mmCIF file of C-alpha atoms in Angstrom:
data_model
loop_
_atom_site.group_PDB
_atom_site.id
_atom_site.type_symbol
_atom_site.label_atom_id
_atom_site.label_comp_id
_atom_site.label_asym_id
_atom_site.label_seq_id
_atom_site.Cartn_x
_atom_site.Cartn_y
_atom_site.Cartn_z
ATOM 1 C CA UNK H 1 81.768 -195.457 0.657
ATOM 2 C CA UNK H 2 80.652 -192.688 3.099
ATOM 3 C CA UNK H 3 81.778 -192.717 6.651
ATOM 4 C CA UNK H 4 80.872 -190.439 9.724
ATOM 5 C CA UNK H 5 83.836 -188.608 10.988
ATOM 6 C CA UNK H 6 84.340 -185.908 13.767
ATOM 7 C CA UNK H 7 82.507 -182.395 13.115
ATOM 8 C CA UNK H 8 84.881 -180.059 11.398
ATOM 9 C CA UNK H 9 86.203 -176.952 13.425
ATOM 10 C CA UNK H 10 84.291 -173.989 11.987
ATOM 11 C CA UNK H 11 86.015 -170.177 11.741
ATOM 12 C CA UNK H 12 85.407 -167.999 14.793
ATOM 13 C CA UNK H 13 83.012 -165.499 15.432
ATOM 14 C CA UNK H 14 84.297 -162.552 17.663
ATOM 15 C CA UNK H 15 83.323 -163.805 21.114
ATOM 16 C CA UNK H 16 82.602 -167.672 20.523
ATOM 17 C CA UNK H 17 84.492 -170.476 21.394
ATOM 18 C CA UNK H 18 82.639 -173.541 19.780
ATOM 19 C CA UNK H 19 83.069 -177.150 22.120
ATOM 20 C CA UNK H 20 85.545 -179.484 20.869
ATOM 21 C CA UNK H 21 84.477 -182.746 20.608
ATOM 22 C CA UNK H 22 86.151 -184.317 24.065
ATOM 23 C CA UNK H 23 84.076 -181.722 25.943
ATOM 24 C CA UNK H 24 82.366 -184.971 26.836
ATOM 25 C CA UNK H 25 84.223 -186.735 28.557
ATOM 26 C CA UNK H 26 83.761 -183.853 31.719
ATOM 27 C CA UNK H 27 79.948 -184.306 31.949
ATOM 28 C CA UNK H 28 79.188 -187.755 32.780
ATOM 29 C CA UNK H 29 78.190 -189.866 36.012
ATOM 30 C CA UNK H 30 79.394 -193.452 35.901
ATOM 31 C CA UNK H 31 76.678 -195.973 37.938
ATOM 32 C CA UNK H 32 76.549 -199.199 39.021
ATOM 33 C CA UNK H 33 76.050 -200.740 35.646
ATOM 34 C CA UNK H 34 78.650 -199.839 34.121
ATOM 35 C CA UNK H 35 76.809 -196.760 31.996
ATOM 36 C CA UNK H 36 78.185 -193.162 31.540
ATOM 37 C CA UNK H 37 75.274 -191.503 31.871
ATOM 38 C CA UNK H 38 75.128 -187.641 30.639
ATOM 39 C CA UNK H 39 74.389 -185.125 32.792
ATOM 40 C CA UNK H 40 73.700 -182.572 30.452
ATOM 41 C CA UNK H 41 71.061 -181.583 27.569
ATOM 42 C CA UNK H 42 68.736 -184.338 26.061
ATOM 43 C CA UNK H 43 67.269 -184.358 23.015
ATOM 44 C CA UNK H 44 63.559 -185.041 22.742
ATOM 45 C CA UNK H 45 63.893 -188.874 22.464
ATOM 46 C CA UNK H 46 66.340 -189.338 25.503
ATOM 47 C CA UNK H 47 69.535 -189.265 24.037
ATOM 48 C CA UNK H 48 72.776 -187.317 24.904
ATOM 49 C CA UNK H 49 72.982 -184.474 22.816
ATOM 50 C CA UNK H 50 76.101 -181.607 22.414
ATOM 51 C CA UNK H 51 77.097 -179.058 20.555
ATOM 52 C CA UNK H 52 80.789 -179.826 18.902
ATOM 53 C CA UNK H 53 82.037 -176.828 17.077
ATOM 54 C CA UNK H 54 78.506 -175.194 17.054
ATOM 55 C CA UNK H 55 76.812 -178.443 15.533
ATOM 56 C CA UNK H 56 74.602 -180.299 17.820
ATOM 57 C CA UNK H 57 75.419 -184.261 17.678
ATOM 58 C CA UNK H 58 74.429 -187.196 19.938
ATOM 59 C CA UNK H 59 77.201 -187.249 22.594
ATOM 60 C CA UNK H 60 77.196 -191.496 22.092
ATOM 61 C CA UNK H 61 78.149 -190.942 18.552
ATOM 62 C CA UNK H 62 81.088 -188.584 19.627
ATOM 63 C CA UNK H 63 82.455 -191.094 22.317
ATOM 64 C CA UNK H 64 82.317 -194.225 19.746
ATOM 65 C CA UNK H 65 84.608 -191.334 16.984
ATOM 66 C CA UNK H 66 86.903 -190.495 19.351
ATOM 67 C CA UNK H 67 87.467 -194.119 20.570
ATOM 68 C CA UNK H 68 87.464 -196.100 17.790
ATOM 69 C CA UNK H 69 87.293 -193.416 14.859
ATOM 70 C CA UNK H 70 85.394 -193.164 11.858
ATOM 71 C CA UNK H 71 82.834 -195.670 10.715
ATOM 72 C CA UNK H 72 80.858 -196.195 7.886
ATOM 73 C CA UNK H 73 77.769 -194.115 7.542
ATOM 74 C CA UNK H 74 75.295 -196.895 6.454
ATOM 75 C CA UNK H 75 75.698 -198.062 10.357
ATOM 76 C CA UNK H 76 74.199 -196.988 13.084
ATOM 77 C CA UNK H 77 75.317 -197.096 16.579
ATOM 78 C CA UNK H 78 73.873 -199.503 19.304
ATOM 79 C CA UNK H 79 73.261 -199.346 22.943
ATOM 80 C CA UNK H 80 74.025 -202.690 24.029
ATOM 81 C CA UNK H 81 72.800 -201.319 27.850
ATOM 82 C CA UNK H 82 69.563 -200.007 26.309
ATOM 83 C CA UNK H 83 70.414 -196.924 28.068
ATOM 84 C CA UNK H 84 69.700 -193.857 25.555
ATOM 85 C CA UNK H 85 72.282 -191.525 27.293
ATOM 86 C CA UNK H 86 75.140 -193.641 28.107
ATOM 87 C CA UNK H 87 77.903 -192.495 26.709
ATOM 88 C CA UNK H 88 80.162 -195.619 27.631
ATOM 89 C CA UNK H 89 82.223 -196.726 24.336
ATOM 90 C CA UNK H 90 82.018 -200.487 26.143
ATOM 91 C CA UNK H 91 78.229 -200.006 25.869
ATOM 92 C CA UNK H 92 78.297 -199.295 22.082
ATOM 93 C CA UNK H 93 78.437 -201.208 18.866
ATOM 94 C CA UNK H 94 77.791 -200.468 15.323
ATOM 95 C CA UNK H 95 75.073 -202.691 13.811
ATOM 96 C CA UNK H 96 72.564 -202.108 10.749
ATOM 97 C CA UNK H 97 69.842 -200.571 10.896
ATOM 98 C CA UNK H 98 67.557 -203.413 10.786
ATOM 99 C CA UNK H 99 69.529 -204.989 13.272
ATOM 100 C CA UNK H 100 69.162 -202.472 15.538
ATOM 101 C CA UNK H 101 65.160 -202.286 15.349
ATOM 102 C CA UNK H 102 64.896 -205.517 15.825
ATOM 103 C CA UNK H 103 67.382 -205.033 18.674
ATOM 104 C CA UNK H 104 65.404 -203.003 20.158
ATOM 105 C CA UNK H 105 61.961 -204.513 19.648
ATOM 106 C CA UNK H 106 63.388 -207.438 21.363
ATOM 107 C CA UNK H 107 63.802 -205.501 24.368
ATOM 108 C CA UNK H 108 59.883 -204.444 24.664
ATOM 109 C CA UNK H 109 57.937 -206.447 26.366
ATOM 110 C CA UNK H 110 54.989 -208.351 23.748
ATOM 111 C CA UNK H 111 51.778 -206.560 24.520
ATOM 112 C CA UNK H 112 49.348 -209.532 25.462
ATOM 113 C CA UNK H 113 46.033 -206.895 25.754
ATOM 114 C CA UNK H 114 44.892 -204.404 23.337
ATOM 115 C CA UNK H 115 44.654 -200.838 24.322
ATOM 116 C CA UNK H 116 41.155 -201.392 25.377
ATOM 117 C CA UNK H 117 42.115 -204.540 27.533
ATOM 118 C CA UNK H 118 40.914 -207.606 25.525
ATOM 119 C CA UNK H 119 43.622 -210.477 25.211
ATOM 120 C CA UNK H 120 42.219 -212.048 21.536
ATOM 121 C CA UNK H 121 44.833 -211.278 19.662
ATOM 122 C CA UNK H 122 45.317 -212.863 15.833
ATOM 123 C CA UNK H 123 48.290 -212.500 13.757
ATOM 124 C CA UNK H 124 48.657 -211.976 10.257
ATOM 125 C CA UNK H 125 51.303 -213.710 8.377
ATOM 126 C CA UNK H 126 53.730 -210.943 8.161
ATOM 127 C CA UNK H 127 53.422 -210.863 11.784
ATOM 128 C CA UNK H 128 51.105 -207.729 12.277
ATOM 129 C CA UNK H 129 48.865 -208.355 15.460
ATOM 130 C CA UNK H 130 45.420 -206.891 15.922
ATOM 131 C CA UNK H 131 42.724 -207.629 18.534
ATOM 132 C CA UNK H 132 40.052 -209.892 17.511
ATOM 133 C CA UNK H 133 37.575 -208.782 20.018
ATOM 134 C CA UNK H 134 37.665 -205.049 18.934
ATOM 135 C CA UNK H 135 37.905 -206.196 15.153
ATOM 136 C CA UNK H 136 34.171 -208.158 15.353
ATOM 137 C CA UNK H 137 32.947 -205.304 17.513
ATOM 138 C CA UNK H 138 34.057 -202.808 14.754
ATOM 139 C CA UNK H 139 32.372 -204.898 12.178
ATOM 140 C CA UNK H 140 29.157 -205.195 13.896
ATOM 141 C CA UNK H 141 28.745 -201.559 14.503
ATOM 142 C CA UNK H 142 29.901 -201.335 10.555
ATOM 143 C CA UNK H 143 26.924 -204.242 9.616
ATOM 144 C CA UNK H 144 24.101 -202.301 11.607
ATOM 145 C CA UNK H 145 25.287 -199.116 9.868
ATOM 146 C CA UNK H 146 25.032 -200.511 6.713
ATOM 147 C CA UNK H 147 21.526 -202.140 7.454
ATOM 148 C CA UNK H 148 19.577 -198.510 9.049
#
């Protein structure tokens, strides 16, 4: 089975010293919750990101290696504070993948309006939700189409 592990030190290049990985451990701000939260880069979806040994990683996946070491790669890591760049190890946990969707779909609030503000909702059996209102008005416009 395939686990994640701590990046590999790569050979020097004149001039470069790469970031080992406990570089992050001096660029957090602990708050009132509890969280670490990074001070540093983000990636484009909120979370911590750093560059260990010239690789850029998520900075929670770092913390959870070098406090409880490897884990197996069909995991993922969870936020249990919801709180994208906390680095806390407290704050983490491995889960699946599923798990951790649902997880997080949990979290959101259920949208009780559509987009355009109508609350007729209907629900498939797989669970897929779609606004009622905006489906008859689609089909009407669809109907007089048909009938020009």
């Amino acid at each position: 089975a395939q686990v994640k592990r701590l990046p590999s030190p790569i050979p020097h290049r004149s001039g470069y010293r790469p970031n080992p990985p406990d570089v992050i451990w001096d660029c957090y701000e602990e708050q009132v919750g509890g969280c670490w939260t990074w001070t540093k880069s983000l990636d484009r979806n909120g979370y911590a990101q750093v560059s260990v040994y010239g690789k850029a990683t998520r900075a929670h996946q770092i913390a959870y290696l070098l406090t409880y070491g490897e884990y197996p790669a069909d995991l993922t890591i969870n936020h249990t504070c919801a709180v994208r760049h906390c680095i806390n190890p407290d704050h983490l946990e491995l889960m699946t993948p599923g798990d951790n969707s649902r997880d997080a779909a949990s979290r959101k609030p259920r949208r009780i309006e559509c987009k355009y503000g109508h609350r007729n909702y209907g629900t498939s059996p797989s669970g897929y939700r779609w606004c009622r209102t905006c489906d008859n008005e689609k089909k009407r416009r669809r109907n007089r189409e048909r009938s020009r």
